[in-house]
């Protein structure tokens, strides 16, 4: 960590992290919408019993509306209009300003605090334990703050409306969604899925931020690259892949549970058990390809933007002083 990063005021760190995440979210939002649609595909369908002659096999039925990332994006654009790919964008940007600003903007400060408390601020080494602890802490704190924005974003992305029909969408605006959820489901509705989301984002934070942090430091320590865009790009790609592999199962459960009608699932655990029983273990990796494409592209845009923002702010502060 550079000394300039430690001296940067917390407010600037939060604003910088949130702004970089908003840029990344806007760039990758259609991929996120496709991921959500693929994750909820097949939800709530009854089991199918197949007589093979010698035994009865129970198999989940096939859902055929979407076939992969590209087909999902094309189908949504054709049936609902291209704007539907950005359903929930306003809630997504609100989420990033609340969520990423905390989980990313506070990461360096919390990591430094844990290094002082747990490691005695020893120099040298990668301090993996303190990085993981910092990632878990800022990820959980961010979810508790930003959960309502995530619920609204997921529901907007999940709702469908065919072009040329008079069928009213579930929600017409972000503010209406907040009001309706609070009115019909109470505060519990706005914080629905907090536990799986805390679990998911603890994994995401450790996989994404800690992985990026460690990979970048290793690249710099071994003089493989300079602290520049190619180094940031490489670190972001590796972090995005690790995050997708680690977070996909809990991400699918989170999406299903947050999008569910009141009373459909008693808990996120029941949601995951029913998914496994009705659709098999592969259901936990539904939407893996769009999730991978989205997370890698999001990481690339976010980290490069964030690093450039930090460099610009450091230069401005140095010139000012």
XYZ file of C-alpha atoms in Angstrom:
321
model
C 0.000 0.000 0.000
C 1.328 3.414 -0.865
C 1.730 6.037 1.852
C -0.476 8.409 -0.137
C -3.346 5.917 0.172
C -3.070 5.960 3.962
C -3.177 9.768 4.072
C -6.250 10.057 1.843
C -9.353 11.168 3.812
C -12.003 8.482 4.328
C -14.672 10.549 2.523
C -12.518 10.713 -0.622
C -11.818 6.967 -0.432
C -15.549 6.226 -0.209
C -16.429 8.553 -3.086
C -13.613 7.241 -5.277
C -14.527 3.592 -4.705
C -18.262 4.186 -5.226
C -17.697 6.188 -8.416
C -15.375 3.566 -9.919
C -17.906 0.840 -9.107
C -20.702 2.830 -10.775
C -18.655 3.095 -13.972
C -18.046 -0.665 -13.889
C -21.697 -1.424 -13.113
C -22.941 0.641 -16.044
C -20.509 -1.055 -18.419
C -21.425 -4.593 -17.348
C -25.122 -4.255 -16.431
C -26.587 -6.205 -19.400
C -24.398 -9.156 -18.428
C -25.702 -8.927 -14.869
C -29.314 -8.880 -16.096
C -28.653 -11.967 -18.246
C -27.074 -13.680 -15.235
C -30.149 -12.999 -13.063
C -32.547 -14.308 -15.725
C -30.535 -17.504 -16.138
C -30.294 -17.978 -12.379
C -34.068 -17.824 -11.843
C -34.832 -19.925 -14.933
C -36.601 -23.156 -13.957
C -37.480 -21.807 -10.525
C -40.517 -23.334 -8.846
C -41.124 -26.000 -11.497
C -42.442 -29.387 -10.435
C -40.332 -32.518 -10.713
C -40.839 -34.776 -13.695
C -41.031 -38.567 -13.247
C -39.621 -40.547 -16.153
C -40.385 -44.265 -16.603
C -37.321 -45.925 -18.110
C -38.886 -49.427 -18.097
C -36.779 -50.709 -15.248
C -36.967 -47.793 -12.854
C -38.615 -44.475 -12.230
C -36.254 -41.552 -12.495
C -37.044 -38.120 -11.094
C -35.643 -35.310 -13.183
C -36.183 -31.568 -13.196
C -37.921 -30.326 -16.341
C -35.971 -28.334 -18.833
C -36.586 -24.632 -19.074
C -35.888 -23.462 -22.593
C -36.538 -19.735 -22.643
C -32.858 -18.813 -22.528
C -29.880 -20.708 -23.973
C -26.609 -19.215 -22.815
C -25.333 -15.663 -22.459
C -25.662 -14.340 -25.996
C -29.089 -15.920 -26.560
C -30.333 -14.504 -23.256
C -29.282 -10.972 -24.149
C -30.749 -11.242 -27.653
C -34.007 -12.767 -26.371
C -34.483 -10.062 -23.744
C -33.772 -7.306 -26.282
C -36.125 -8.849 -28.888
C -39.019 -9.664 -26.571
C -38.825 -6.762 -24.136
C -36.705 -4.107 -25.802
C -33.040 -3.261 -25.345
C -33.860 -0.994 -22.404
C -34.881 -4.071 -20.397
C -31.219 -5.056 -20.261
C -30.785 -2.039 -18.004
C -33.802 -2.731 -15.773
C -32.843 -1.760 -12.234
C -29.821 0.317 -13.289
C -30.729 3.183 -10.965
C -30.991 0.760 -8.033
C -27.727 -0.828 -9.171
C -25.920 2.523 -9.123
C -27.445 3.342 -5.744
C -26.223 -0.045 -4.540
C -22.686 0.605 -5.740
C -22.490 4.025 -4.103
C -23.626 2.463 -0.809
C -21.990 -0.937 -1.176
C -18.718 -0.631 -3.075
C -17.821 2.622 -1.348
C -17.814 0.762 1.989
C -16.398 -2.635 1.012
C -13.655 -1.182 -1.182
C -13.199 2.333 0.157
C -12.693 1.127 3.746
C -10.657 -1.965 2.874
C -7.193 -0.376 3.112
C -8.038 1.364 6.404
C -9.474 -1.799 7.976
C -6.553 -3.878 6.676
C -4.094 -1.447 8.264
C -6.035 -1.573 11.547
C -5.984 -5.391 11.585
C -2.276 -5.432 10.752
C -1.642 -3.265 13.803
C -3.904 -5.339 16.055
C -3.210 -8.867 14.805
C 0.191 -8.783 13.121
C 1.856 -6.028 15.105
C 2.204 -4.161 11.782
C 5.097 -6.391 10.747
C 6.694 -5.514 7.431
C 7.241 -8.125 4.770
C 5.064 -11.062 3.805
C 1.612 -10.983 2.293
C -0.357 -10.835 5.581
C -3.084 -13.041 4.091
C -4.919 -13.365 7.412
C -5.359 -9.632 7.916
C -6.409 -9.145 4.286
C -9.056 -11.852 4.596
C -10.288 -10.413 7.900
C -10.531 -6.939 6.347
C -12.398 -8.305 3.327
C -14.892 -10.168 5.503
C -15.474 -7.131 7.697
C -16.018 -4.527 4.973
C -18.085 -6.943 2.869
C -20.485 -7.735 5.714
C -20.768 -4.082 6.758
C -21.515 -3.021 3.179
C -24.315 -5.593 2.810
C -26.045 -4.474 6.005
C -26.061 -0.917 4.672
C -26.946 -1.551 1.025
C -29.274 -4.590 1.178
C -32.513 -2.746 0.158
C -30.864 -1.454 -3.021
C -29.804 -5.007 -3.919
C -33.335 -6.377 -3.387
C -34.823 -3.724 -5.686
C -32.124 -4.243 -8.328
C -32.661 -8.015 -8.463
C -36.448 -7.684 -8.722
C -36.195 -5.148 -11.525
C -33.802 -7.383 -13.456
C -36.023 -10.435 -12.945
C -39.320 -8.884 -14.060
C -40.318 -9.486 -17.666
C -42.633 -7.602 -19.993
C -43.232 -8.451 -23.626
C -43.176 -5.647 -26.179
C -46.590 -4.499 -27.351
C -48.493 -5.908 -24.361
C -50.506 -4.024 -21.773
C -49.268 -6.169 -18.893
C -48.069 -3.860 -16.161
C -44.584 -4.590 -14.801
C -44.203 -5.577 -11.185
C -42.557 -2.251 -10.380
C -42.557 0.955 -12.425
C -39.757 2.870 -10.714
C -37.085 2.453 -8.096
C -38.854 4.641 -5.541
C -42.148 2.813 -6.114
C -40.360 -0.502 -5.598
C -38.958 0.647 -2.264
C -42.391 1.868 -1.171
C -44.271 -1.242 -2.330
C -41.836 -3.675 -0.748
C -41.882 -1.736 2.535
C -45.706 -1.543 2.476
C -46.433 -5.142 1.483
C -43.507 -6.946 3.108
C -42.288 -4.541 5.759
C -38.683 -3.858 6.685
C -37.998 -7.602 6.443
C -38.835 -7.405 2.731
C -36.247 -4.675 2.122
C -33.623 -6.687 3.973
C -34.758 -10.007 2.495
C -31.885 -12.343 1.761
C -29.462 -10.481 4.018
C -27.915 -13.708 5.331
C -27.150 -15.258 1.913
C -26.054 -11.828 0.672
C -23.674 -11.414 3.618
C -22.347 -14.903 2.865
C -22.022 -14.140 -0.833
C -20.319 -10.806 -0.378
C -17.982 -12.095 2.284
C -16.855 -14.636 -0.323
C -16.850 -12.005 -3.083
C -14.846 -9.550 -1.022
C -12.233 -12.112 -0.075
C -12.078 -13.562 -3.598
C -12.205 -10.227 -5.401
C -10.471 -7.582 -3.309
C -8.037 -9.824 -1.438
C -7.179 -11.793 -4.591
C -6.586 -8.576 -6.544
C -4.544 -7.150 -3.669
C -2.360 -10.246 -3.349
C -1.872 -10.840 -7.089
C -0.980 -7.205 -7.672
C 1.555 -7.236 -4.809
C 3.131 -10.477 -6.078
C 3.457 -9.042 -9.590
C 5.121 -5.924 -8.217
C 7.349 -7.817 -5.760
C 8.694 -10.063 -8.523
C 9.077 -7.138 -10.949
C 6.889 -8.851 -13.538
C 5.142 -5.585 -14.387
C 5.135 -2.001 -13.262
C 2.280 -0.527 -11.212
C 0.353 0.412 -14.339
C -2.709 -0.573 -16.405
C -1.348 -3.975 -17.623
C -0.677 -4.992 -14.006
C -4.139 -3.819 -12.919
C -5.749 -5.621 -15.879
C -4.008 -8.935 -15.143
C -4.830 -8.782 -11.439
C -8.470 -7.937 -12.195
C -8.935 -10.891 -14.577
C -7.525 -13.372 -12.049
C -9.641 -11.857 -9.266
C -12.782 -12.031 -11.422
C -12.276 -15.710 -12.229
C -11.629 -16.681 -8.598
C -14.677 -14.717 -7.476
C -16.989 -16.390 -9.994
C -15.938 -19.901 -9.009
C -16.222 -19.216 -5.287
C -19.381 -17.093 -5.223
C -21.685 -18.593 -7.876
C -23.573 -21.115 -5.642
C -24.488 -18.605 -2.943
C -25.144 -15.945 -5.608
C -27.803 -18.125 -7.261
C -29.493 -18.792 -3.909
C -29.372 -15.086 -3.076
C -30.973 -14.148 -6.399
C -33.731 -16.768 -6.115
C -34.540 -15.888 -2.511
C -34.552 -12.108 -2.982
C -36.784 -12.383 -6.060
C -39.270 -14.799 -4.437
C -42.829 -13.877 -3.453
C -43.597 -13.511 0.258
C -43.919 -16.946 1.859
C -42.502 -18.877 -1.101
C -39.436 -19.854 0.916
C -39.156 -19.885 4.698
C -35.435 -19.222 4.531
C -32.457 -19.121 2.207
C -31.546 -22.614 3.424
C -34.944 -23.967 2.306
C -34.480 -22.199 -1.034
C -31.135 -23.927 -1.567
C -32.503 -27.336 -0.514
C -35.458 -27.047 -2.903
C -33.140 -25.954 -5.694
C -30.995 -29.017 -5.114
C -34.003 -31.380 -4.956
C -35.826 -29.975 -7.982
C -32.976 -28.988 -10.291
C -29.896 -30.828 -9.080
C -26.448 -29.525 -8.096
C -25.925 -27.896 -11.501
C -28.563 -25.312 -10.531
C -26.047 -23.689 -8.191
C -23.934 -22.768 -11.208
C -26.762 -21.489 -13.388
C -25.684 -18.368 -15.202
C -22.001 -19.185 -14.655
C -20.827 -17.913 -18.044
C -22.612 -14.527 -17.840
C -21.596 -14.318 -14.198
C -17.960 -14.949 -15.190
C -18.130 -12.474 -18.086
C -19.833 -9.906 -15.898
C -17.464 -10.260 -12.937
C -14.323 -10.251 -15.070
C -15.464 -7.250 -17.116
C -16.686 -5.527 -13.944
C -13.367 -6.137 -12.215
C -11.357 -4.907 -15.193
C -13.327 -1.670 -15.528
C -13.641 -1.089 -11.785
C -10.029 -1.720 -10.799
C -8.501 0.198 -13.705
C -10.909 3.102 -13.089
C -10.293 2.990 -9.342
C -6.512 2.927 -9.735
C -6.664 5.871 -12.169
C -8.957 7.792 -9.812
C -6.526 7.176 -6.940
C -3.572 8.270 -9.081
C -5.374 11.440 -10.174
C -6.354 12.330 -6.614
C -2.819 11.663 -5.350
C -1.390 13.951 -8.050
C -3.927 16.675 -7.274
C -3.179 16.509 -3.554
C 0.571 16.549 -4.206
C 0.251 19.586 -6.493
C -1.978 21.307 -3.954
C 0.531 20.737 -1.168
